[in-house]
Coordinates of C-alpha atoms and ligand atoms in Angstrom, one line a residue:
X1 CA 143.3 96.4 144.8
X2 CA 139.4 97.4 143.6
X3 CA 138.3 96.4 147.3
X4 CA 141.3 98.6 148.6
X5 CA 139.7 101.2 146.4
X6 CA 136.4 100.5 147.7
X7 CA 137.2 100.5 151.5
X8 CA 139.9 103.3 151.6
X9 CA 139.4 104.8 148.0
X10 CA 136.6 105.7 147.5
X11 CA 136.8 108.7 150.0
X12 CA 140.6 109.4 148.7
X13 CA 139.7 109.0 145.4
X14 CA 136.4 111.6 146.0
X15 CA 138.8 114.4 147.2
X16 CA 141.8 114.2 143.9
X17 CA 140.9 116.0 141.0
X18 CA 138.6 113.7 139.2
X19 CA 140.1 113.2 135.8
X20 CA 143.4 112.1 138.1
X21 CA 140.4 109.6 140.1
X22 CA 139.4 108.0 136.8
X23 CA 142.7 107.2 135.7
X24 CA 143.8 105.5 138.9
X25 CA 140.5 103.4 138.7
X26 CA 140.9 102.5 135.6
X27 CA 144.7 101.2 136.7
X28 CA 143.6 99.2 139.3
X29 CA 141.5 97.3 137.4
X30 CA 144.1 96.5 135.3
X31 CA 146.3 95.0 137.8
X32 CA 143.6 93.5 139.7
X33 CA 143.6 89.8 139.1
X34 CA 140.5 89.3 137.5
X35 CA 138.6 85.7 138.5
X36 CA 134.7 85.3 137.1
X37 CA 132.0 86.8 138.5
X38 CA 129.8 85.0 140.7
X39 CA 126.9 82.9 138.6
X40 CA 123.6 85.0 138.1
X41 CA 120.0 84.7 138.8
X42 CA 119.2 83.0 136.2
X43 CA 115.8 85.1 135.7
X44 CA 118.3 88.0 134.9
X45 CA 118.9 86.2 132.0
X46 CA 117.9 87.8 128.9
X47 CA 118.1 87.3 124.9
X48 CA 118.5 90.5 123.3
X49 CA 119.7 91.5 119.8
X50 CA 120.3 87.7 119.1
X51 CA 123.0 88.0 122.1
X52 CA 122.9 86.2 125.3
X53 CA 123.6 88.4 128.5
X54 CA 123.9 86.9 132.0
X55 CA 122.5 89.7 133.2
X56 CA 121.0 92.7 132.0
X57 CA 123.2 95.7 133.6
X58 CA 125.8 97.0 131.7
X59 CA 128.4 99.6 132.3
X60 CA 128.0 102.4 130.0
X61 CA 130.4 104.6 127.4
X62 CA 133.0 106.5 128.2
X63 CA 134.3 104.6 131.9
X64 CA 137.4 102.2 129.6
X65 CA 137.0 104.5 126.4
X66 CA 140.4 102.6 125.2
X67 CA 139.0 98.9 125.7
X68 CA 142.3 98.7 128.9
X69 CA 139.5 96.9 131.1
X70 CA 136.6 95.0 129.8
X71 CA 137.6 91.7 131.5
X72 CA 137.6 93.4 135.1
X73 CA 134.3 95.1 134.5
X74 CA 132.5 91.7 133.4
X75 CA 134.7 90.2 136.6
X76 CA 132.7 93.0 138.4
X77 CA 129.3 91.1 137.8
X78 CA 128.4 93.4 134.7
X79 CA 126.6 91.4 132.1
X80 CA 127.8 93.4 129.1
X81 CA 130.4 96.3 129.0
X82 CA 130.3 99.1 126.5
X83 CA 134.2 100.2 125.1
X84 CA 134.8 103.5 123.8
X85 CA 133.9 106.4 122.3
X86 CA 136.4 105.3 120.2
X87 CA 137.4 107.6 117.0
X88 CA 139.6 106.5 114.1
X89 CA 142.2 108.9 114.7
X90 CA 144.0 109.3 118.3
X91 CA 143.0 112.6 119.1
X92 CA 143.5 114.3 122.7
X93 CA 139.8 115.8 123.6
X94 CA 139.7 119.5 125.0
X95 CA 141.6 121.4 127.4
X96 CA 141.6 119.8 131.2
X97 CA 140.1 120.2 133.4
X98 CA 136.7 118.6 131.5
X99 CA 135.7 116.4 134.1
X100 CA 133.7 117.7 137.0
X101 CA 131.8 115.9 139.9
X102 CA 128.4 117.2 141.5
X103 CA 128.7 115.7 145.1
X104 CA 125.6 117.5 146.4
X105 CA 123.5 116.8 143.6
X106 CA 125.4 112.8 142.4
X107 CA 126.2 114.2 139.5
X108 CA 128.7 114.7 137.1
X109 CA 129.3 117.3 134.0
X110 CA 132.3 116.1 131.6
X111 CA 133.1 118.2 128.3
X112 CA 136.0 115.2 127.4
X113 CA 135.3 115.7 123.8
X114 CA 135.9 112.3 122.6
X115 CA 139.5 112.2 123.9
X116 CA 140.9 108.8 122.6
X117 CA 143.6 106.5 121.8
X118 CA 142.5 106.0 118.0
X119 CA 140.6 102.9 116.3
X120 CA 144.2 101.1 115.8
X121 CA 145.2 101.2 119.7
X122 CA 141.9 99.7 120.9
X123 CA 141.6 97.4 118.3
X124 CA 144.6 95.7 119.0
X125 CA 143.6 95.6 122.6
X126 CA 140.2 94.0 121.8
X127 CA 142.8 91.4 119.1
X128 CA 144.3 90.4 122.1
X129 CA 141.2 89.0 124.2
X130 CA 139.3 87.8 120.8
X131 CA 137.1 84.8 122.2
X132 CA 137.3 85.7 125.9
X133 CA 134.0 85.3 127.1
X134 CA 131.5 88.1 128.0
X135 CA 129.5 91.0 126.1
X136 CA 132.0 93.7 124.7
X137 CA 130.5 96.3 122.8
X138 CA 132.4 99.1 120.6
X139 CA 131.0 102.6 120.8
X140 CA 132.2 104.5 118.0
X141 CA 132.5 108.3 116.8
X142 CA 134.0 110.7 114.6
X143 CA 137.1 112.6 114.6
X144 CA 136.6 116.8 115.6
X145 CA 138.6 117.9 112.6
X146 CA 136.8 115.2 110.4
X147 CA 135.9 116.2 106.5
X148 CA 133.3 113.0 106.6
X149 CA 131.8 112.0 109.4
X150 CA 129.8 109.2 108.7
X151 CA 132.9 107.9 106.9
X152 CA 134.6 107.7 110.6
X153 CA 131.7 105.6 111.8
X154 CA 131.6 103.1 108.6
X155 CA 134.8 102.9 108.6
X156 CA 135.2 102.4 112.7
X157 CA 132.9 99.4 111.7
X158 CA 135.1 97.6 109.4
X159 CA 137.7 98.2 111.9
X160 CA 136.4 96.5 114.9
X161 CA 134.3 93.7 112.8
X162 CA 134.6 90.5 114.4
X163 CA 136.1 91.5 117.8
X164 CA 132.7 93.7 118.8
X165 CA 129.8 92.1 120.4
X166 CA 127.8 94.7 119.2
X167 CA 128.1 98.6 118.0
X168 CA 127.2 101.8 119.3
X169 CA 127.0 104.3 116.7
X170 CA 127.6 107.7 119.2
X171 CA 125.7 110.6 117.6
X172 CA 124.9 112.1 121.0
X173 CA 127.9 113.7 122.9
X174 CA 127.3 117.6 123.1
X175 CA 131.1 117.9 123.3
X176 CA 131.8 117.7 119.8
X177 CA 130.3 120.5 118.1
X178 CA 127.9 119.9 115.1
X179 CA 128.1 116.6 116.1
X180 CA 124.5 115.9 117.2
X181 CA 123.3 117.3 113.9
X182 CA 124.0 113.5 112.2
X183 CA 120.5 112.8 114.1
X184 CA 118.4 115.1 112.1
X185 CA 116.7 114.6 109.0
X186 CA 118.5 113.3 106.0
X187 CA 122.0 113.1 107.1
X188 CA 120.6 110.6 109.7
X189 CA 119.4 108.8 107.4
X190 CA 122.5 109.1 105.1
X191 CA 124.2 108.3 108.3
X192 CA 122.0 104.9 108.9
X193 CA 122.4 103.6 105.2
X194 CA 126.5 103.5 105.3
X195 CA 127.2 102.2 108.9
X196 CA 124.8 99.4 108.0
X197 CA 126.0 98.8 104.7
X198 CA 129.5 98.7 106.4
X199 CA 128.4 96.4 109.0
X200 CA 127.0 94.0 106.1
X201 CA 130.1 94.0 104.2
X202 CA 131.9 92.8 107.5
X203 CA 129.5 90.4 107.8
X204 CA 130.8 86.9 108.6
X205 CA 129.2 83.9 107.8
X206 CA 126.1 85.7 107.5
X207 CA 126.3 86.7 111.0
X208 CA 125.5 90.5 111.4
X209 CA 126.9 92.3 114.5
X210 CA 123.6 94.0 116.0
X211 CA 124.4 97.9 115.4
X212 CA 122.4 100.0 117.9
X213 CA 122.2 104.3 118.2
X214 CA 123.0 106.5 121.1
X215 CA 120.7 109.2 121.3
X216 CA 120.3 112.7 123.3
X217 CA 118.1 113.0 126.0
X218 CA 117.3 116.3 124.9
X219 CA 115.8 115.5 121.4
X220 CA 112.5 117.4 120.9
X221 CA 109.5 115.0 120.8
X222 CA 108.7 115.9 116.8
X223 CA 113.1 114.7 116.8
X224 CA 112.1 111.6 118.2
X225 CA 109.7 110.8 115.6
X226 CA 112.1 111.5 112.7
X227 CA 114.8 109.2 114.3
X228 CA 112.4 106.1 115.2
X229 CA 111.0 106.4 112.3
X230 CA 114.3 106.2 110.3
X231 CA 116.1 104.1 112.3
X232 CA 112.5 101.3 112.0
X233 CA 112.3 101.6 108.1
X234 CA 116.5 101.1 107.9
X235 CA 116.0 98.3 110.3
X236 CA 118.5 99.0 113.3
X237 CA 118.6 96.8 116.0
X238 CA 118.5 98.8 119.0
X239 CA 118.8 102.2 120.9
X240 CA 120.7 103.6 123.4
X241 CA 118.4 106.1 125.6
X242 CA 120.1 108.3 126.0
X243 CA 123.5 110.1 126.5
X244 CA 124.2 112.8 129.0
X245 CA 122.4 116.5 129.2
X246 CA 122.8 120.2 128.1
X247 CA 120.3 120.9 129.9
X248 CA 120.6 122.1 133.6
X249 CA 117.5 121.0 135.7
X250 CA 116.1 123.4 138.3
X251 CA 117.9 122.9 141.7
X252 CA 121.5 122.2 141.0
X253 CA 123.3 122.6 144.5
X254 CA 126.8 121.7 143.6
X255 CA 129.3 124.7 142.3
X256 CA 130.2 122.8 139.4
X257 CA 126.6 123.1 137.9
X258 CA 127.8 125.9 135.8
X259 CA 130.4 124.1 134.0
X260 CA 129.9 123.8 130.3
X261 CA 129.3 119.8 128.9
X262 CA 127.3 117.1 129.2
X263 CA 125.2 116.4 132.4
X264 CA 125.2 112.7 133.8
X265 CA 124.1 110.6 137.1
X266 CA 120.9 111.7 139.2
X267 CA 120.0 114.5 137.8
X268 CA 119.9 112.8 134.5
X269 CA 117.0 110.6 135.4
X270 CA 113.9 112.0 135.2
X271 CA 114.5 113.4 131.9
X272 CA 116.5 110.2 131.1
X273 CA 114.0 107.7 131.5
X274 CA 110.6 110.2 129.8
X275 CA 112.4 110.0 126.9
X276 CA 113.2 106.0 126.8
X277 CA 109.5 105.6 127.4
X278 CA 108.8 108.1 124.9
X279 CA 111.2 106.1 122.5
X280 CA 109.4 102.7 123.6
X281 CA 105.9 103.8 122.7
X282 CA 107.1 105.2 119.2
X283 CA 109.3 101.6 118.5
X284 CA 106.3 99.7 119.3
X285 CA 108.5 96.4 119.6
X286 CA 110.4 97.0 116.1
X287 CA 113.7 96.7 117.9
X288 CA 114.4 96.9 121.8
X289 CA 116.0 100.2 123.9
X290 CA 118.7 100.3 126.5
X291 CA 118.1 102.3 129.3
X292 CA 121.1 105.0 130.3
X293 CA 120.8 107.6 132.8
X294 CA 120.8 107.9 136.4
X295 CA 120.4 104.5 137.8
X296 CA 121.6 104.7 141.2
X297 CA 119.3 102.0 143.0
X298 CA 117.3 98.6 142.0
X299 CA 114.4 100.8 142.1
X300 CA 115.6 103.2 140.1
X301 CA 116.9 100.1 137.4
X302 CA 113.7 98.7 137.4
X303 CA 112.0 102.2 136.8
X304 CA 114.3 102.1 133.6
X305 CA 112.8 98.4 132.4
X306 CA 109.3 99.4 133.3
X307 CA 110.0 102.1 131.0
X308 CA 110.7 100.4 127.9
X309 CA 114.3 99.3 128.7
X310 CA 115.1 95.5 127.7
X311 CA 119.3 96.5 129.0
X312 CA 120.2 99.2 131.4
X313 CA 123.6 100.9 131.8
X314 CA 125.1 103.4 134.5
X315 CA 128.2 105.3 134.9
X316 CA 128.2 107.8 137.4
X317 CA 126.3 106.3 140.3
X318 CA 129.6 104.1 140.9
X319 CA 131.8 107.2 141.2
X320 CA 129.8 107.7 144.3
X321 CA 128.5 104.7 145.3
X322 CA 131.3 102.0 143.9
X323 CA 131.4 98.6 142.5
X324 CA 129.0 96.9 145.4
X325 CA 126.5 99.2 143.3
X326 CA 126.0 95.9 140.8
X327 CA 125.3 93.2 143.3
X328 CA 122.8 94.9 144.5
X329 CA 121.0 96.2 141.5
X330 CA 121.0 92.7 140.4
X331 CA 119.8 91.5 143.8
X332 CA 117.0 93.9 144.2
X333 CA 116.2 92.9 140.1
X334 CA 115.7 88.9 140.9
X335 CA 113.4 90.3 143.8
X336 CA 110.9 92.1 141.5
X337 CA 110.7 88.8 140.0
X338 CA 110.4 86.9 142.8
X339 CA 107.6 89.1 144.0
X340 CA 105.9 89.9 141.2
X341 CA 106.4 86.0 140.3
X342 CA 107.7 87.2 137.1
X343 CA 110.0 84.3 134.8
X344 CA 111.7 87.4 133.4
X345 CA 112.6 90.8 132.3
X346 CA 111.1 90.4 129.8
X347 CA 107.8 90.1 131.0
X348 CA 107.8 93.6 132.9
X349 CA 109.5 95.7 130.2
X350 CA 107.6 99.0 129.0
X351 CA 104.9 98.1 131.7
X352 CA 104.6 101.7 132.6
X353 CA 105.6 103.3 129.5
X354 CA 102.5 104.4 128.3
X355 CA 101.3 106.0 131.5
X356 CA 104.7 107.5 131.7
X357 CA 104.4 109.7 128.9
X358 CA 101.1 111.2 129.8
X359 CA 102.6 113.0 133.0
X360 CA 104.2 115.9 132.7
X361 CA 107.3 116.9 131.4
X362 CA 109.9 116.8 134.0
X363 CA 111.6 119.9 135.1
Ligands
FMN401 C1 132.9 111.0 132.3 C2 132.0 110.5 131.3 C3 132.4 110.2 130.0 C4 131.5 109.7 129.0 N1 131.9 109.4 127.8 C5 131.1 108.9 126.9 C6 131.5 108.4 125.6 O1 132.7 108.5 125.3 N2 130.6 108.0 124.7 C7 129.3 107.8 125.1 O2 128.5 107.3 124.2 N3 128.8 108.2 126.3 C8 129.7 108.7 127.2 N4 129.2 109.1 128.4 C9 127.8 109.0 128.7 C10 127.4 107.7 129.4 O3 127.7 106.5 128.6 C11 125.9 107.7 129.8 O4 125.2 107.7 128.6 C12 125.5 108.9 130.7 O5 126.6 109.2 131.6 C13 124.3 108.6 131.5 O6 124.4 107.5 132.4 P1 124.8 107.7 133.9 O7 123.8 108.8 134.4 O8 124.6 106.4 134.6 O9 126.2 108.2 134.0 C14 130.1 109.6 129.4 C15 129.7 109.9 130.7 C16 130.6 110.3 131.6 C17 130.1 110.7 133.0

């Protein structure tokens, strides 16, 4: 059905509207009989967070926001599959249509707004495969009309603890308004204290689900500093660099440009990937980053580890490149190695960080 999709589909499913697209993706992969992926190089191996992936490219947020297809995705070759935005209430997102490809420029604007099934639906989704194999992480965020935010989050914790590989805690989508302020200052920091309390509450056995944040691309640099530095003395275990855009970057072909939301795919990457080095010179090693934003390539995945990135994660290159996309990131990956007679990852990320953040800023 997905290599139907591939052959034919991808054409047909470039010209329906694109909301329509996603959904018909997402049901194909449900009904596609889902084997195992083929065995990785296993120099793509990699330990991070105390968790084992196969492989270190993952498919990002908001592609199976209800958890329908986690199975098929790691089937797919990804080595760790991110669920959600998942809020605790089902709540239905903003007026269609939100969803807008860039063809000219590979790009994509969405202004979804967190629509979603509600922490109950997905949870007993996630019930169902509990001890499947494979990475499943559970990005989670906060009701529009919500009184507490941060009590969403905790709370989306407790829900999902013990079926969640790991948690994203989503404080980056520009399509939930105020909702980017949780990264400044002192709520962040409020914000920080009670998801990690909730996750040690959950706690089983003494084993702690890592708990990583998602932030914005378009933080201001003095930002950045406030957030590392809170998120190093609460002792997070990882970051997520970054979500999608605001900003519009010079030379935008594609009519869709000027549609309000969140900015995602190639356009993304420049920006993308200054502020994950950025981020990887200010953690200096206190926890490790995952790299969203663009990726499109094996060069441009390895641009993302050489940049500080120990995990990397795409979403809109496979609307317009499809699932083949994997294999060959992951081929060209084990080729760097090869070459560059490297054991592992490991050994190349945040190579280029420094010199990466004395260029200039990108456009
Ligand atoms: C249609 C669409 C929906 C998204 N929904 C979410 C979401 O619910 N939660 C989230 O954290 N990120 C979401 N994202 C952001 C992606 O996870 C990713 O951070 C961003 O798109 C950059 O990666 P890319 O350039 O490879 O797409 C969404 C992106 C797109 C294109």
């Amino acid at each position: 059905m997905i290599g139907l999709l591939d052959a034919l589909g991808l054409p047909l499913l470039g010209l329906m509207e694109a909301e329509n697209a996603h959904a018909l993706a997402i049901k194909a992969l449900t009904l596609m009989p889902h084997g195992s992926a083929a065995a990785d190089d296993p120099r793509l191996r990699a330990k991070v967070f105390g968790l084992d992936f196969p492989n270190p490219v993952g498919m990002a947020a908001g592609f199976d926001k209800h958890g329908e297809v986690p199975d098929a995705l790691i089937a797919l070759g990804f080595g760790f599959v991110e669920v959600g935005t998942v809020t605790p209430r089902p709540q239905s997102g903003n007026p269609r249509p939100r969803l807008f490809r860039l063809p000219l420029d590979q790009g994509i604007i969405n202004r979804l707004g967190f629509n979603s099934e509600g922490g109950a639906a997905v949870r007993a989704r996630l019930a169902a495969r509990a001890g499947a194999p494979g990475i499943v992480g559970v990005n989670v965020g906060a009701n529009k009309e919500s009184q507490d935010r941060i009590a969403d989050y905790a709370g989306l914790i407790e829900t999902f603890a013990g079926l969640a590989s790991y948690f994203t805690v989503n404080i980056s989508s520009p399509n939930t308004p105020g909702l980017r302020d949780l990264q400044q200052g002192a709520l962040f920091d409020e914000l920080l204290a009670r998801v990690l309390e909730a996750r040690e509450r959950t706690s089983r056995q003494g084993r702690r689900t890592p708990l990583l944040i998602k932030i914005a691309p378009d933080l201001r640099l003095r930002e950045l500093d406030d957030v590392v530095g809170a998120a190093r003395r609460r002792g997070v275990d990882g970051m997520i660099v970054g979500n999608t855009t605001v900003a519009r970057p010079p030379g935008l072909r594609s009519a869709a440009a000027r549609e309000a939301g969140g900015l995602s795919g190639r356009p993304l990457f420049a920006l993308a990937t200054r502020m994950l080095a950025e981020a990887y010179v200010r953690v200096e090693g206190a926890f490790p980053l995952v790299g969203t934003g663009g990726i499109d390539s094996g060069a441009t995945a390895l641009a993302k580890i050489r940049a500080g990135a120990s995990l990397v994660q795409l979403y809109s290159s496979l609307v317009f490149c499809g699932r083949a996309l994997v294999g060959e990131i992951k081929a060209a990956l084990a080729a760097a190695l090869a070459a560059g007679r490297h054991a592992s990852l490991g050994e190349i990320v945040g190579a280029d960080a420094a010199a990466l953040t004395g260029e200039p800023w990108p456009p």
